[in-house]
Amino acid sequence: MKLQIPENIQAITPYPPGKPLDELEREYGVKNSIKLASNENPWGPSPKAIAAIQDALGSLNRYPDGSSYYLTQAIAKHFGMSAQEIVLGSGSNEVIEFLVKAFVGVDDEVITSHPSFLMYQKFVQVRGGKNLVLPLKGMRHDLQAILASVTARTRLVFLDNPNNPTGTYINPADLYTFLSAMPEHVIVVLDEAYVDFMDMSYQVDIYSLIKNSDGRCPVVSLRTFSKAYGLSGLRVGFGLMAKEIADCLHKVRQPFNMNSLAQVAALAALEDTAFFDQTIKKTITGRNILMRGVEELGCKSYPSETNFFLIDVGGDADALYNAMLYKGVIVRSMRAYGFPQCIRITIGTDEENARFLNAFSECLKELEYV
Ligand SMILES: *Cc1c(COP(=O)(O)O)cnc(C)c1O
């Protein structure tokens, strides 16, 4: 074999997914392990989504509806927008990919922050575009530095709000000022994967940002069914944007990118407001309990507007991550993200949270971090 691998592809490092439970149990010989590493919904998918999938199984011999008509209509109604302003993806990750495919050519520039979600940069590398990666400032997106870095070649700016992995949010007033100063040729993508967990007073008015685009930079909002809606395994996300941008994204997507089970399940999940409201409520209660528990053990936890938060463990985070694996608890070490003393944990069920606190307490003592 004589592969000619292009330089931009060689340069890509694979995305590090959270360790799967099966793998942990196989490798470490532990049972009943728990995963608090990927910001999933611990209360499962909505029972209504499961029922919708069961009803749709008999039609799997047919291709899906390529326009995802019913799901798109329901999302449009939910946001008071039109179907032409919505693009669905196999996870919001795919919508990120569409944006980069449609708008970034060789040597075009894309601005992202670090540490932040890693997928933005990867798609840019695939296209042969240039990543401009700016460090967070005080754990938040450095809006001034981003503005100062914009050039005529800048196509996209990605801002996850709240940010993963820090859990911090952008002050809405700061964001509006930033958007007013942004040149019109740049698309600002607000990745709002965790917006549902955010305090209402911090949420930005996406509707008016998208609708009032005259003389302003366009704004795209990315949403997902993977977090609060509990459908990570099905891969459903979407973007809200001006019709002109949506039209470009539809050109680069496959005609059947949304499978039929994903379409019916997401529709049912969107309509199950009781399950959704419970998820938000229980997440915030769990977050408070966990944060208090962590502080009582002598560690600092960072404020978060999401279903996860960072903990300064007072020692090497990789070692703590490993020690936790032996106790059957999967968390994320933030060393690779530039926080060598931090782990990130996802809020779990009450039992999972208690299990985490026990294991965490034991590991801190074993490693003599406290
Ligand atoms: C989890 C997450 C997403 C969601 O990705 P999907 O492809 O919709 O599962 C997007 N952005 C950020 C920052 C995330 O953490």
PDB file of N, CA and C and ligand atoms in Angstrom, residues 91-93 117 160 164 191 193-194 224 226-227 235, ligand 1:
ATOM      1  N   GLY A  91     -26.905  14.809  14.829  1.00  0.00           N
ATOM      2  CA  GLY A  91     -26.223  15.520  15.911  1.00  0.00           C
ATOM      3  C   GLY A  91     -25.955  16.943  15.446  1.00  0.00           C
ATOM      4  N   SER A  92     -25.839  17.878  16.395  1.00  0.00           N
ATOM      5  CA  SER A  92     -25.492  19.239  15.951  1.00  0.00           C
ATOM      6  C   SER A  92     -24.089  19.232  15.358  1.00  0.00           C
ATOM      7  N   ASN A  93     -23.309  18.202  15.700  1.00  0.00           N
ATOM      8  CA  ASN A  93     -21.999  18.036  15.068  1.00  0.00           C
ATOM      9  C   ASN A  93     -22.075  18.072  13.550  1.00  0.00           C
ATOM     10  N   PHE A 117     -15.053  23.205  22.747  1.00  0.00           N
ATOM     11  CA  PHE A 117     -15.443  21.987  22.047  1.00  0.00           C
ATOM     12  C   PHE A 117     -14.449  21.741  20.902  1.00  0.00           C
ATOM     13  N   ASP A 160     -19.211  28.435  21.915  1.00  0.00           N
ATOM     14  CA  ASP A 160     -20.171  27.595  22.630  1.00  0.00           C
ATOM     15  C   ASP A 160     -20.578  28.340  23.894  1.00  0.00           C
ATOM     16  N   ASN A 164     -18.189  24.430  26.796  1.00  0.00           N
ATOM     17  CA  ASN A 164     -17.739  23.117  27.239  1.00  0.00           C
ATOM     18  C   ASN A 164     -16.226  23.104  27.047  1.00  0.00           C
ATOM     19  N   ASP A 191     -23.039  27.960  19.635  1.00  0.00           N
ATOM     20  CA  ASP A 191     -23.342  26.558  19.912  1.00  0.00           C
ATOM     21  C   ASP A 191     -24.017  26.493  21.280  1.00  0.00           C
ATOM     22  N   ALA A 193     -25.633  24.052  22.899  1.00  0.00           N
ATOM     23  CA  ALA A 193     -25.946  22.672  23.289  1.00  0.00           C
ATOM     24  C   ALA A 193     -26.501  22.591  24.713  1.00  0.00           C
ATOM     25  N   TYR A 194     -26.057  23.506  25.592  1.00  0.00           N
ATOM     26  CA  TYR A 194     -26.453  23.422  27.010  1.00  0.00           C
ATOM     27  C   TYR A 194     -27.387  24.546  27.428  1.00  0.00           C
ATOM     28  N   THR A 224     -29.288  20.843  20.261  1.00  0.00           N
ATOM     29  CA  THR A 224     -29.125  19.396  20.169  1.00  0.00           C
ATOM     30  C   THR A 224     -30.162  18.648  20.990  1.00  0.00           C
ATOM     31  N   SER A 226     -29.160  15.804  22.169  1.00  0.00           N
ATOM     32  CA  SER A 226     -28.256  14.870  22.864  1.00  0.00           C
ATOM     33  C   SER A 226     -28.152  15.108  24.361  1.00  0.00           C
ATOM     34  N   LYS A 227     -28.480  16.287  24.830  1.00  0.00           N
ATOM     35  CA  LYS A 227     -28.241  16.594  26.237  1.00  0.00           C
ATOM     36  C   LYS A 227     -29.567  16.570  27.006  1.00  0.00           C
ATOM     37  N   ARG A 235     -28.473  10.660  17.586  1.00  0.00           N
ATOM     38  CA  ARG A 235     -27.836  11.713  16.789  1.00  0.00           C
ATOM     39  C   ARG A 235     -28.857  12.638  16.128  1.00  0.00           C
TER      40      ARG A 235
HETATM   41  C1  LIG B   1     -22.440  17.719  23.433  1.00  0.00           C
HETATM   42  C2  LIG B   1     -22.138  18.932  22.632  1.00  0.00           C
HETATM   43  C3  LIG B   1     -22.719  19.119  21.386  1.00  0.00           C
HETATM   44  C4  LIG B   1     -23.727  18.139  20.851  1.00  0.00           C
HETATM   45  O1  LIG B   1     -23.263  17.363  19.853  1.00  0.00           O
HETATM   46  P1  LIG B   1     -24.293  16.395  19.116  1.00  0.00           P
HETATM   47  O2  LIG B   1     -23.619  16.140  17.846  1.00  0.00           O
HETATM   48  O3  LIG B   1     -25.582  17.148  18.944  1.00  0.00           O
HETATM   49  O4  LIG B   1     -24.457  15.197  19.978  1.00  0.00           O
HETATM   50  C5  LIG B   1     -22.423  20.254  20.671  1.00  0.00           C
HETATM   51  N1  LIG B   1     -21.619  21.200  21.188  1.00  0.00           N
HETATM   52  C6  LIG B   1     -21.063  21.072  22.395  1.00  0.00           C
HETATM   53  C7  LIG B   1     -20.214  22.160  22.933  1.00  0.00           C
HETATM   54  C8  LIG B   1     -21.293  19.922  23.147  1.00  0.00           C
HETATM   55  O5  LIG B   1     -20.688  19.781  24.330  1.00  0.00           O
END
